[in-house]
Coordinates of C-alpha atoms and ligand atoms in Angstrom, one line a residue:
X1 CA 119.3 -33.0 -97.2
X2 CA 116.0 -31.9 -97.8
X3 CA 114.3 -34.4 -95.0
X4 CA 117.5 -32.9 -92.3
X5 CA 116.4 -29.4 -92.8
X6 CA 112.7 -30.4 -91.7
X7 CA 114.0 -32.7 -88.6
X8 CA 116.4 -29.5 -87.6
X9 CA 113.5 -27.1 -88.1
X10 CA 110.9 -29.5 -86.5
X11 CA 113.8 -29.7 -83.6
X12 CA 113.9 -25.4 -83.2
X13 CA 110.2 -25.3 -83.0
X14 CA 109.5 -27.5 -80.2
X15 CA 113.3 -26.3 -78.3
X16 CA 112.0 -22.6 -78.6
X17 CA 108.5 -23.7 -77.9
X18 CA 110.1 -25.5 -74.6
X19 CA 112.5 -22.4 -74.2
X20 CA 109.5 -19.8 -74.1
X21 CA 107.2 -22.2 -72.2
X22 CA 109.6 -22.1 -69.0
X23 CA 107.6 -18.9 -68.3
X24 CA 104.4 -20.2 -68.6
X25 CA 102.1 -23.2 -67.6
X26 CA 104.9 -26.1 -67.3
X27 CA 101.9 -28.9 -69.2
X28 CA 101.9 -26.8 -72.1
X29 CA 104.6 -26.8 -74.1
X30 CA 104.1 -28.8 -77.2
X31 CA 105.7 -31.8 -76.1
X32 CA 103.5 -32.3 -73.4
X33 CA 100.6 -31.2 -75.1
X34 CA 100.4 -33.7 -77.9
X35 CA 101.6 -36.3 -75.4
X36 CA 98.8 -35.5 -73.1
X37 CA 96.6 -35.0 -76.3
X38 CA 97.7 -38.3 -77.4
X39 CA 97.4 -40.1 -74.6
X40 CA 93.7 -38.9 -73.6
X41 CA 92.8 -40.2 -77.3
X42 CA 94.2 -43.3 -76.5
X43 CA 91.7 -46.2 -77.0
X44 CA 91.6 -48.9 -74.4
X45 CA 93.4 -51.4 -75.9
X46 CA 96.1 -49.5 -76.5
X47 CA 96.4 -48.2 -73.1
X48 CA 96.3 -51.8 -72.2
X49 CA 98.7 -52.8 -74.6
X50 CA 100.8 -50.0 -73.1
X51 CA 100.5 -50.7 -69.7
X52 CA 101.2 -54.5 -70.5
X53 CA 104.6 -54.0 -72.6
X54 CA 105.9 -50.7 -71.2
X55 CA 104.8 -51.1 -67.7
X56 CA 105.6 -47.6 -65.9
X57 CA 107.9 -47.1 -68.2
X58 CA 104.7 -46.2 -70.7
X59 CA 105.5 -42.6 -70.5
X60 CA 109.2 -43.2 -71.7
X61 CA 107.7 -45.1 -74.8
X62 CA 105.2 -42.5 -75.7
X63 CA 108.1 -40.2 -75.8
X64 CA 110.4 -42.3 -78.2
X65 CA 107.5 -42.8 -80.6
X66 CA 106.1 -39.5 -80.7
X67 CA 110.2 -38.6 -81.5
X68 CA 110.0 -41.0 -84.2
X69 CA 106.7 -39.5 -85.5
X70 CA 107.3 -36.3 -85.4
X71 CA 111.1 -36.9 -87.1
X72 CA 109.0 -38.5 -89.8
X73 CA 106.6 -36.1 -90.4
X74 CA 109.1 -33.3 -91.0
X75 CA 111.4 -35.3 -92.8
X76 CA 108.1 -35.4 -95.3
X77 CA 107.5 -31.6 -94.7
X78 CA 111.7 -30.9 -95.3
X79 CA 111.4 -32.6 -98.9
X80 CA 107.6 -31.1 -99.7
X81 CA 109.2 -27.2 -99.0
X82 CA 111.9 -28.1 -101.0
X83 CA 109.7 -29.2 -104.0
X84 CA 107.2 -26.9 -103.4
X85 CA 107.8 -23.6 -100.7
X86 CA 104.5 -22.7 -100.4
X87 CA 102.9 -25.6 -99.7
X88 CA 106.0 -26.5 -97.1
X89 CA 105.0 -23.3 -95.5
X90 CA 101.1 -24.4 -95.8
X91 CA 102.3 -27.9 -94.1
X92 CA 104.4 -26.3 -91.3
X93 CA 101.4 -23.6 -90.4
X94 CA 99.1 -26.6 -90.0
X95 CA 101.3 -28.2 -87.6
X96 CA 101.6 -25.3 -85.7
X97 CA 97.6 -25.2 -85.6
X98 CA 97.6 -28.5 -84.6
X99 CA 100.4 -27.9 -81.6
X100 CA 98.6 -24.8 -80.6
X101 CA 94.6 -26.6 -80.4
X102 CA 96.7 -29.2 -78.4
X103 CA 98.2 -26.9 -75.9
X104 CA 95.2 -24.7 -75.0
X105 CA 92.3 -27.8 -75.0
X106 CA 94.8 -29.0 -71.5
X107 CA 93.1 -28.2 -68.4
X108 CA 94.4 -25.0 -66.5
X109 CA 96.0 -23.8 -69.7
X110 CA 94.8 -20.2 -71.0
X111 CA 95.0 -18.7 -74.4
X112 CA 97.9 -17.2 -73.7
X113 CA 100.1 -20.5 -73.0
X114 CA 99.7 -20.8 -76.6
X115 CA 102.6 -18.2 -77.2
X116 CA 105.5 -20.4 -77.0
X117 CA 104.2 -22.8 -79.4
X118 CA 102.9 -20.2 -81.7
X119 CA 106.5 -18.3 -81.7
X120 CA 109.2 -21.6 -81.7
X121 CA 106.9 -22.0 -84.8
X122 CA 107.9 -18.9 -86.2
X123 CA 111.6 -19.8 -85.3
X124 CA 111.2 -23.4 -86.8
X125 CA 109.6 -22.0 -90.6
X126 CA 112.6 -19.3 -90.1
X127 CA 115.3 -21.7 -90.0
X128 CA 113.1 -23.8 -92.3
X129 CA 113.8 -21.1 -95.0
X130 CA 117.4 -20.6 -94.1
X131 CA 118.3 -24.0 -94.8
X132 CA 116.2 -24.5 -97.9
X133 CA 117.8 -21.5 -99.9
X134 CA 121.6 -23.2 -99.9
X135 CA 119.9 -26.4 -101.2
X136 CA 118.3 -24.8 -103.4
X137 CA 121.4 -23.1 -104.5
X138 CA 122.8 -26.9 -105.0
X139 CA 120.6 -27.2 -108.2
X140 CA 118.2 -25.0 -109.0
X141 CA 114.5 -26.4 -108.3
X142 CA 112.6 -25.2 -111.7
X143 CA 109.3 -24.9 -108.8
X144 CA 111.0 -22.7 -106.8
X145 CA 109.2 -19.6 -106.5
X146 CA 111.1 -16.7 -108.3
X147 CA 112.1 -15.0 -105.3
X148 CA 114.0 -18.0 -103.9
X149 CA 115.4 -18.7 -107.1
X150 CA 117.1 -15.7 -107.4
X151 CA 118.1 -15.4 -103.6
X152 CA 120.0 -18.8 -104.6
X153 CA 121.1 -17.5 -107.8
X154 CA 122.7 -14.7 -106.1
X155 CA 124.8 -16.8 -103.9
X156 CA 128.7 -16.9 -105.1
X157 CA 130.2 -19.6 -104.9
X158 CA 128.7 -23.0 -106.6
X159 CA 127.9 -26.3 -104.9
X160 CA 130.4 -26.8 -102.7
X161 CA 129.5 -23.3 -100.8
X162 CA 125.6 -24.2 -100.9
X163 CA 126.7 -28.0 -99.4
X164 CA 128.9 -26.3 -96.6
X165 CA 126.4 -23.3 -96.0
X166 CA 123.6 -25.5 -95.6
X167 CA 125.8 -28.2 -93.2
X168 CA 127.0 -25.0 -91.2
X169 CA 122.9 -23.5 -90.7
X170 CA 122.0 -26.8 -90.0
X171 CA 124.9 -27.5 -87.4
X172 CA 124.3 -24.0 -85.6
X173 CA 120.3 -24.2 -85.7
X174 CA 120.4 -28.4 -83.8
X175 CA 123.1 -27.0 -81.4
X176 CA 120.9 -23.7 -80.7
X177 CA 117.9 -26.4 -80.6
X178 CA 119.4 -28.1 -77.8
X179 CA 120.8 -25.6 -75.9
X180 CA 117.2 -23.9 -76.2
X181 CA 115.1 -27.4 -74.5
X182 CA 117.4 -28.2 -72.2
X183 CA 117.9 -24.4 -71.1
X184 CA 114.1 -24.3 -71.0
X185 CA 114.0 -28.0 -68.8
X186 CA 116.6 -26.2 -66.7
X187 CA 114.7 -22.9 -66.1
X188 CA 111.0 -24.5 -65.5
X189 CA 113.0 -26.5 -63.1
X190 CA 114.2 -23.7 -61.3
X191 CA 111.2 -21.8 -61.1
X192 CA 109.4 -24.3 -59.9
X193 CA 110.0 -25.0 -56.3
X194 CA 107.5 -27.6 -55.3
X195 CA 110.0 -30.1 -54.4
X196 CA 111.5 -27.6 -52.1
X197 CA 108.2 -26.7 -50.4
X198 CA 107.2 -30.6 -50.0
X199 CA 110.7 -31.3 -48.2
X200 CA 109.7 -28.2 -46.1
X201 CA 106.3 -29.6 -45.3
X202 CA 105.9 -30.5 -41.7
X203 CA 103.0 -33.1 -41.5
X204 CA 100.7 -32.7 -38.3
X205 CA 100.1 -35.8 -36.1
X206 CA 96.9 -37.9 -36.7
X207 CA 94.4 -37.4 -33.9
X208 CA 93.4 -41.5 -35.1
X209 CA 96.7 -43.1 -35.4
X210 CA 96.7 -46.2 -37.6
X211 CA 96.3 -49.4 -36.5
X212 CA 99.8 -50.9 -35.6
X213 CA 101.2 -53.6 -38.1
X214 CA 100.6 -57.1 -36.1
X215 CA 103.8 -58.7 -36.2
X216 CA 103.9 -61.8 -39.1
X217 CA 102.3 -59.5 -41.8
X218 CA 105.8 -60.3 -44.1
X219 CA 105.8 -63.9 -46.1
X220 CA 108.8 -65.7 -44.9
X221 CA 109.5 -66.5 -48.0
X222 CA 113.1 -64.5 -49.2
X223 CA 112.1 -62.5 -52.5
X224 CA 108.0 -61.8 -51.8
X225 CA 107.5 -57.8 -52.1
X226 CA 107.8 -56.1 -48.5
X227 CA 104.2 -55.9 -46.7
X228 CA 104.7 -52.2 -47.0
X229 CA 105.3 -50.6 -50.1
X230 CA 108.7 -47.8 -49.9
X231 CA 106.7 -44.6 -51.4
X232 CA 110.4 -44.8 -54.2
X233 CA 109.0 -48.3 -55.2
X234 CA 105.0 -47.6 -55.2
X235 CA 103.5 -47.8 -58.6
X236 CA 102.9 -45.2 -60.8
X237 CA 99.7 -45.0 -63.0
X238 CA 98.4 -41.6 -64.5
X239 CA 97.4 -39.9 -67.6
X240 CA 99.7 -36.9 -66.2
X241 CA 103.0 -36.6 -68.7
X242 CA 104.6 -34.0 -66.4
X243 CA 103.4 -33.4 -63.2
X244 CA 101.3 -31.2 -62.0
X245 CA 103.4 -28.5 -59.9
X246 CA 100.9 -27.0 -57.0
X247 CA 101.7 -24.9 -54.6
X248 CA 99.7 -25.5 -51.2
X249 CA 98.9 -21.5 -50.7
X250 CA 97.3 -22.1 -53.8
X251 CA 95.1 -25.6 -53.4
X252 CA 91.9 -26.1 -52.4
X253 CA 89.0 -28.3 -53.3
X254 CA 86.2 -27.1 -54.0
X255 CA 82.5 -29.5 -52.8
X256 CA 79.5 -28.7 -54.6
X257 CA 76.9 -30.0 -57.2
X258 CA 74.0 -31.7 -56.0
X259 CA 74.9 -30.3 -51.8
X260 CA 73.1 -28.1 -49.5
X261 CA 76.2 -26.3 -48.7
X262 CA 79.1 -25.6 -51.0
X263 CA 82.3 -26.4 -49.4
X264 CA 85.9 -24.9 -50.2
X265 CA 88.5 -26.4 -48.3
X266 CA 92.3 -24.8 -48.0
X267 CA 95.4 -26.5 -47.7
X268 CA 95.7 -25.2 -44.1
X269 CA 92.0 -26.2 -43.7
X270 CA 93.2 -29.8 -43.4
X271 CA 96.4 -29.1 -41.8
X272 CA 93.9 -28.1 -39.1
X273 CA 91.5 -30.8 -39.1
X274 CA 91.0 -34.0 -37.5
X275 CA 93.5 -36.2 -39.4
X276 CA 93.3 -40.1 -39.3
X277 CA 95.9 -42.6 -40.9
X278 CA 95.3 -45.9 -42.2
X279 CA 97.3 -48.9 -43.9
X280 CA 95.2 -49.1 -47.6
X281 CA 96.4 -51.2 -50.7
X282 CA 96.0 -49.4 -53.7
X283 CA 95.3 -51.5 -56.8
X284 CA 95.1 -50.4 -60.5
X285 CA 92.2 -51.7 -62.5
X286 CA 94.9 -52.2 -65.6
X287 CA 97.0 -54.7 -63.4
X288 CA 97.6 -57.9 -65.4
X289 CA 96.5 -61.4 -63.4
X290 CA 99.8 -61.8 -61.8
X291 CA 101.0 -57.9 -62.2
X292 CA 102.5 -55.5 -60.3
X293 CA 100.1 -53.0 -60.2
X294 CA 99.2 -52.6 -56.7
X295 CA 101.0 -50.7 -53.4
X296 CA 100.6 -51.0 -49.8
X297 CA 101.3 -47.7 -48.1
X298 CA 100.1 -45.7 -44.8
X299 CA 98.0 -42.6 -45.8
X300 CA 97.6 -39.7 -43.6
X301 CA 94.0 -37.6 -44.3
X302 CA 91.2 -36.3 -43.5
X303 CA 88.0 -38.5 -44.2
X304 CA 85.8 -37.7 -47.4
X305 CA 82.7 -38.8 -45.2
X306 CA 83.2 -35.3 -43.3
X307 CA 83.7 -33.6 -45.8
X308 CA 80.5 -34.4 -46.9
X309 CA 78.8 -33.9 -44.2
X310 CA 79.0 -30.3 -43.9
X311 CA 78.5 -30.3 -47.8
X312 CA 75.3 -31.9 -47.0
X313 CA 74.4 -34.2 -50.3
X314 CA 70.5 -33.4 -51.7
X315 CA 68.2 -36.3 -52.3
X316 CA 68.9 -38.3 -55.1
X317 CA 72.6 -37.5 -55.6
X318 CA 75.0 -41.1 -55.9
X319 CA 78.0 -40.1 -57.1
X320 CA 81.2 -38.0 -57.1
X321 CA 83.1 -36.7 -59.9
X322 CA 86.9 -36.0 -58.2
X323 CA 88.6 -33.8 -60.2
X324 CA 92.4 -33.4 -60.5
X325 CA 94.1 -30.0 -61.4
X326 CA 95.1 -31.8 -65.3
X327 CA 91.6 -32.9 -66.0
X328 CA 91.7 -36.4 -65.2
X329 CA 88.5 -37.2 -63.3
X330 CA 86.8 -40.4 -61.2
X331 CA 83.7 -41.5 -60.2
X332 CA 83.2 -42.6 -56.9
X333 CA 79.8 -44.2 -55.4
X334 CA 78.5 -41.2 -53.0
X335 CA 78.1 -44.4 -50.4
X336 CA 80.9 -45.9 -50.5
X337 CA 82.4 -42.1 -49.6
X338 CA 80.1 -41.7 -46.7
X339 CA 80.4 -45.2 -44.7
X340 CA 82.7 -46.0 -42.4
X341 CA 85.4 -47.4 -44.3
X342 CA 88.6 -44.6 -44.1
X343 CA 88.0 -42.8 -47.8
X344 CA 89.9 -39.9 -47.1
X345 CA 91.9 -36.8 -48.9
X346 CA 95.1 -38.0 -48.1
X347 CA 98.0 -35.9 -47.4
X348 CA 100.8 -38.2 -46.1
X349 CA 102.3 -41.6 -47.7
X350 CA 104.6 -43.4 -45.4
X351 CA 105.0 -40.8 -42.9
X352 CA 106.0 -38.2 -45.6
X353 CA 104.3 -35.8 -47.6
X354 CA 102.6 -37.1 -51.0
X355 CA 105.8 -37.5 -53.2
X356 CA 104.5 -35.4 -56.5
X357 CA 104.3 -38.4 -58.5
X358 CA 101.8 -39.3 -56.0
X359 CA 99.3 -36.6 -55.9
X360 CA 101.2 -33.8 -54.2
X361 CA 99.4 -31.7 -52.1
X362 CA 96.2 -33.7 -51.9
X363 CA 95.0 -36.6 -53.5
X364 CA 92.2 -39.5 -52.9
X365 CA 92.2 -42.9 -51.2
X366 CA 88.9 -44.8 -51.4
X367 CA 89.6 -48.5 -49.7
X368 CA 88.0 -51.3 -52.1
X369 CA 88.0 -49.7 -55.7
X370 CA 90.6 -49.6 -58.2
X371 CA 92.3 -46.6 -58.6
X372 CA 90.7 -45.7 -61.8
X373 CA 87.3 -44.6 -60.4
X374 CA 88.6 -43.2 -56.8
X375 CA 92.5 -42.4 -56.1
X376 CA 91.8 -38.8 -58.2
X377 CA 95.7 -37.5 -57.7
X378 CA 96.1 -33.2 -57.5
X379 CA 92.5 -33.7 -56.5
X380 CA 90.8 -30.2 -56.7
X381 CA 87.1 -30.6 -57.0
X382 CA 84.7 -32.8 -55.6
X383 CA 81.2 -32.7 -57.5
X384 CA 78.5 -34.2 -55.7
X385 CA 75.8 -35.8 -58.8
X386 CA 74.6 -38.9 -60.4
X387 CA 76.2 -41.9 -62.3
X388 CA 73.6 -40.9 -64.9
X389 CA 74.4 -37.3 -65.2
X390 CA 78.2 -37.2 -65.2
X391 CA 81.0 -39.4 -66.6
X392 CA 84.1 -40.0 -65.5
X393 CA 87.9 -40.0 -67.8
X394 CA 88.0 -43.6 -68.4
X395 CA 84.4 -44.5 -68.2
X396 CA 84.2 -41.8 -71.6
X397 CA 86.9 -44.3 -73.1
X398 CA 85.1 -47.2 -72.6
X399 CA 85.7 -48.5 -69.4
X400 CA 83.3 -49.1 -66.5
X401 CA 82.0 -46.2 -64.2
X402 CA 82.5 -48.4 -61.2
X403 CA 85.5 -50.3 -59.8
X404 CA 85.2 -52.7 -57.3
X405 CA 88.4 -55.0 -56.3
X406 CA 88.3 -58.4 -57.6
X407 CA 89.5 -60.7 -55.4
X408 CA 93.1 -61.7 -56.3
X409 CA 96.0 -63.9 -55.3
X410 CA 99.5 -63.5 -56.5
X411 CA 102.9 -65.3 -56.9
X412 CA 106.0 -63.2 -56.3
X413 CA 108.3 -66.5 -55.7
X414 CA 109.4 -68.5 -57.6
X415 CA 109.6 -66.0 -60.8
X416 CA 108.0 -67.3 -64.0
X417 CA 110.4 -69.4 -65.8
X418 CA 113.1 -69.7 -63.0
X419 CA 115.0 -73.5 -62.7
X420 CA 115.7 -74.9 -59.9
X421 CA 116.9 -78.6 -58.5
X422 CA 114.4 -80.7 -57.7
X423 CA 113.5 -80.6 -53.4
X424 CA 111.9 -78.4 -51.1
X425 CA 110.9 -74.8 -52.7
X426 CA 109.2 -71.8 -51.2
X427 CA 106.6 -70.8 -53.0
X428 CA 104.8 -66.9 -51.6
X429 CA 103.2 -64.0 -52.5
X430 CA 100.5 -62.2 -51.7
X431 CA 96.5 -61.6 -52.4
X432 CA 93.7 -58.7 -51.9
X433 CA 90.3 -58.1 -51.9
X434 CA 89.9 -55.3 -50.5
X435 CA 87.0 -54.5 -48.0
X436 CA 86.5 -58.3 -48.0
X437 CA 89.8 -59.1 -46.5
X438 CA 91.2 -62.5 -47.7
X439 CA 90.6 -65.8 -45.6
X440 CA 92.6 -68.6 -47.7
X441 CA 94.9 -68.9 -50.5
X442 CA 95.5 -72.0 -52.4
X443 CA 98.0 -73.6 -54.5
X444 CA 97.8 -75.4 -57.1
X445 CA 101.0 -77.9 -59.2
X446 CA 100.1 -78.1 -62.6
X447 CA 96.5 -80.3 -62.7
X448 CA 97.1 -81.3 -59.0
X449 CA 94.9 -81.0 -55.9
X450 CA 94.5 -77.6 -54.5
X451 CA 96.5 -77.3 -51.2
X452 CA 95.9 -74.3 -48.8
X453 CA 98.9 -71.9 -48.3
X454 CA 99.9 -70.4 -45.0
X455 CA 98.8 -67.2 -44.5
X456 CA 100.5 -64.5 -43.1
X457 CA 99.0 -62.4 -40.5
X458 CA 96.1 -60.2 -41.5
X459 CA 96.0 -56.5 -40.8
X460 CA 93.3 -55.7 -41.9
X461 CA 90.6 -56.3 -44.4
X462 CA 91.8 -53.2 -46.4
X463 CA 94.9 -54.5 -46.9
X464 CA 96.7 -57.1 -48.9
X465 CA 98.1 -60.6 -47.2
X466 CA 101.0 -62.9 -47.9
X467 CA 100.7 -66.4 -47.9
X468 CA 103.8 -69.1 -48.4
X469 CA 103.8 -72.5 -49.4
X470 CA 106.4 -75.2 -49.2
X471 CA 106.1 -77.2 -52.5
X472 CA 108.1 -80.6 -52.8
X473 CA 109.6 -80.4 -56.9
X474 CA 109.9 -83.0 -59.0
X475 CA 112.1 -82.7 -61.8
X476 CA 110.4 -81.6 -65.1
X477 CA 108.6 -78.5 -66.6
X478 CA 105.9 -77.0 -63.8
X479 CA 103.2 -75.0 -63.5
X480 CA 102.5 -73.3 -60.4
X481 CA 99.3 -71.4 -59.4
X482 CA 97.2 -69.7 -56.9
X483 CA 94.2 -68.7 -55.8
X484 CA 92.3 -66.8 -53.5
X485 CA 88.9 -66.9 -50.8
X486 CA 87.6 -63.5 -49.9
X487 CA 85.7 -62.8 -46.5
X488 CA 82.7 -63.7 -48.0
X489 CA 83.9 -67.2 -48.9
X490 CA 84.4 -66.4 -52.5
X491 CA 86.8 -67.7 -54.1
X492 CA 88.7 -65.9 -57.3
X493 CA 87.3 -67.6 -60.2
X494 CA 89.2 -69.2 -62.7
X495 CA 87.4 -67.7 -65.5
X496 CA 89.9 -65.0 -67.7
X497 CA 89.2 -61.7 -68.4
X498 CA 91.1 -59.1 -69.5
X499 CA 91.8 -55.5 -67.6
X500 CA 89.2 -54.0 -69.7
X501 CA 86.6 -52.8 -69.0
X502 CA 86.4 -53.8 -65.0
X503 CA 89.8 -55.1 -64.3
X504 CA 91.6 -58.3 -64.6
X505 CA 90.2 -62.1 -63.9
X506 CA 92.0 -65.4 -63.4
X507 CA 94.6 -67.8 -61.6
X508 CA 98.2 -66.6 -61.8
X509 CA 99.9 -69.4 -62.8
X510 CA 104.1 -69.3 -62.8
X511 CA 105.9 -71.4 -65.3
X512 CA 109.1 -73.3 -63.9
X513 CA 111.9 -75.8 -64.7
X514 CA 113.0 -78.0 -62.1
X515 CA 116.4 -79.8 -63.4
Ligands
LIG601 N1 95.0 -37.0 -61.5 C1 95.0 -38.3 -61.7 N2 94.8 -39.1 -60.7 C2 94.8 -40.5 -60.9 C3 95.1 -41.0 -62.1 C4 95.3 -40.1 -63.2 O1 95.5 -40.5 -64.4 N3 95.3 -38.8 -62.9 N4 95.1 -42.4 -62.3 C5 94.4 -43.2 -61.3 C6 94.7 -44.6 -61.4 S1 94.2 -45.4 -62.8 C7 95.4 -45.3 -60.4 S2 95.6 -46.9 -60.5 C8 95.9 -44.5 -59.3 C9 97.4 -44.9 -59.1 O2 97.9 -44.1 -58.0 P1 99.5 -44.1 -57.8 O3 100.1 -43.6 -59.1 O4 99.8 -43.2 -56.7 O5 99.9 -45.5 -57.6 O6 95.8 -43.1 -59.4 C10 94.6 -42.7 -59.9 N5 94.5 -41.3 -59.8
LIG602 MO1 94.7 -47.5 -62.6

């Protein structure tokens, strides 16, 4: 009973934390806080492991187990007050601490965001006290501090009262829990009307209309992922737990560093400017050999490389820091932002505004490097400086500070341990190397030659390609695998690596039965 009084009191804190916290800074309540402070202490591995098991469902995962590990914890605080009050009390006000440091170390929190936490933790040790009096009315706890002692002494009515007083507090305190978080889920909602001003965003027309898609882009082959990705079916990847809620009258990015000329650009700045759109494949550095990490979608923006150029970069400069509104940052080589590949602040995915998941209002596409050091989502800040000066998020948990594409081939069909009859088979997917464009794909039967796939047609060199492959199967246990040639004539190597610290390396290779 004990270990249920510190689950309901662990319950009203964060409920009343999440109840107050609608009226301030949506990222920092405390469940969003230690998630976010948990997952920027998150070492590489177990990101990857993450990633790997939980997919984009990581965030779901992080929830459950933090749930678990905060019900543990205060089932051990619950049974600690009962033994011992004061060092309950002690336990409970350290948790608090903890919650609060959480909450204001978040980018674009203030001191004051640390008022929810600081009062549902008030509520929580209030309700913590309420529930331990009837229990300790059940059989007196020699410990208990005199005061308690005789506020339990003084309650008529014997065992069976304490047992149904201390079922009622507990009853009325996780029912007032609940309604408290999802009240507070319900108001934040409310107040925030971001998806209402996206829906309301008209987008202006590009004055550089992308390329059109040639026809013969799509595999032929029934069940390989559509050429273009549907923004609903784009992968997610971020470090952000809720997202970041901006409202356009209040963006703007901010260039400046190591520049001539500090730049500060509005949301209307860009509405205004010369907008291109461009096809671009996305790819996350964490993608598994044969994951689905990567997204093919049309971005509307405004190119980095004139941006820059009114910033004017000062000799010696080779780098920029992107920063996002939630303190995730990226480091991007300053050439690679100023050539003439289309690295631009994109506004548009798919002919619609950024979904929020996605970066809404403004977020970065850099063609040929992994997400990791260049797709900087609620971009807000550019800082023009120098690999050696500055670091970047993940290049401060260990992995690299640059992120080129390796060149990759996958195989969407057949699906890894599918059976089939023996016969003709399509075998497809698709392959990238971004920049480099791909100029064959292979495929390979278990220790067989390599035969060369069909591609489909290429539309560009920043974009991913199909390929299809018509495989006669014999009957028995089969691997299938693939590889790919890049536009220099490089081929993928065979050689595994894992995500970390540069991304993935390897042939995807597909296990079936054919019966
Ligand atoms: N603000 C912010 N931007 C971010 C990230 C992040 O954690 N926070 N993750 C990056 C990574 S690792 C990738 S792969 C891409 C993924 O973009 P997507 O979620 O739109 O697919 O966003 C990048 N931009
Ligand atoms: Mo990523």
């Amino acid at each position: 009973m004990a270990a249920l009084a510190g689950v309901v009191s662990a319950a009203v804190v964060l409920a009343v934390a999440e109840l107050i916290g609608a009226f301030f800074t949506a990222r920092a309540t405390p469940v969003f806080a230690l998630g976010s402070t948990f997952i920027d202490f998150t070492p590489p591995w177990m990101k990857d492991f993450a990633i790997a098991t939980f997919g984009t469902n990581d965030k779901a995962a992080l929830f459950v187990g933090m749930g678990l590990t905060i019900a543990l914890l205060a089932c051990v605080l619950g049974i600690v007050a009962y033994r011992k009050w004061a060092l309950g009390v002690l336990g409970v006000l350290f948790m608090g601490t903890v919650i609060v440091a959480c909450v204001v170390t978040r980018a674009g929190v203030g001191p004051v965001d640390a008022i929810p936490s600081v009062l549902g933790t008030i509520a929580g040790l209030f309700v913590l006290r309420r529930l331990m009096v009837p229990l300790w009315g059940l059989k007196a706890w020699p410990e208990a501090p005199s005061d308690i002692a005789s506020d339990a002494d003084s309650q008529v009515g014997g065992a069976g009262t304490s047992r149904r007083r201390f079922f009622a507090t507990a009853g009325v305190a996780a029912v007032a829990a609940g309604i408290a978080a999802t009240g507070g889920r319900l108001l934040s909602a409310a107040r925030n009307n971001v998806a209402q001003a996206r829906d309301a965003l008209r987008l202006p027309a590009p004055v550089k209309a992308a390329a059109p898609v040639p026809a013969g882009v799509q595999s032929p082959v029934p069940g390989v992922f559509p050429w273009l990705t549907p923004n609903n079916e784009f992968y997610r990847i971020d470090t952000a737990l809720s997202v970041p809620e901006i409202n356009v009258k209040d963006w703007s990015l901010r260039v400046h560093g190591m520049v001539e000329q500090e730049v500060t650009l509005t949301f209307q700045d860009l509405l205004d400017a010369d907008l291109i759109e461009s096809h671009v494949t996305l790819t996350c550095v964490s993608n598994p050999v044969g994951g689905k990490l990567a997204g093919n979608a049309k971005w509307l923006g405004f190119p980095i490389r004139e941006v820059l150029k009114r910033a004017k970069p000062k000799e010696g400069a080779d780098m920029v820091l992107s920063k996002s509104i939630d303190g995730f940052s990226a480091s991007t080589p300053l050439d690679v932002l100023q050539d003439d590949r289309d690295a631009m602040l994109a506004i548009g995915m798919n002919g619609e505004p950024l979904p929020v998941e996605h970066g809404y209002p403004v977020r970065m596409v850099v063609p040929g490097l992994y997400g990791f050091v260049s797709a900087t989502k609620w971009v807000v800040d550019l800082e023009v400086t120098r690999f050696a000066d500055s670091k970047a998020y993940w290049t401060e948990r260990g992995w690299s500070e640059r992120g080129p594409i390796k060149t990759m081939a996958r195989v969407d069909v057949p699906k890894s341990f599918a059976k089939f009859p023996p016969g003709k088979v399509a075998v497809g997917g698709t392959a990238w190397a971004q920049t480099r464009g791909i100029t064959k794909v292979e495929v390979q039967i278990d220790d067989g030659e390599w035969v060369e796939a069909a591609l489909s047609t290429e539309a560009s060199t920043v974009t991913w390609r199909q390929w299809s492959y018509e495989w006669d199967a014999t009957p028995g246990i089969h691997y299938v695998k693939a590889r790919a040639t890049d536009g220099t004539g490089e081929t993928q190597t065979e050689k595994r690596a894992d995500p970390v610290p540069d991304g993935a390396s390897g042939w995807p290779s597909v296990m079936v039965t054919v019966e």
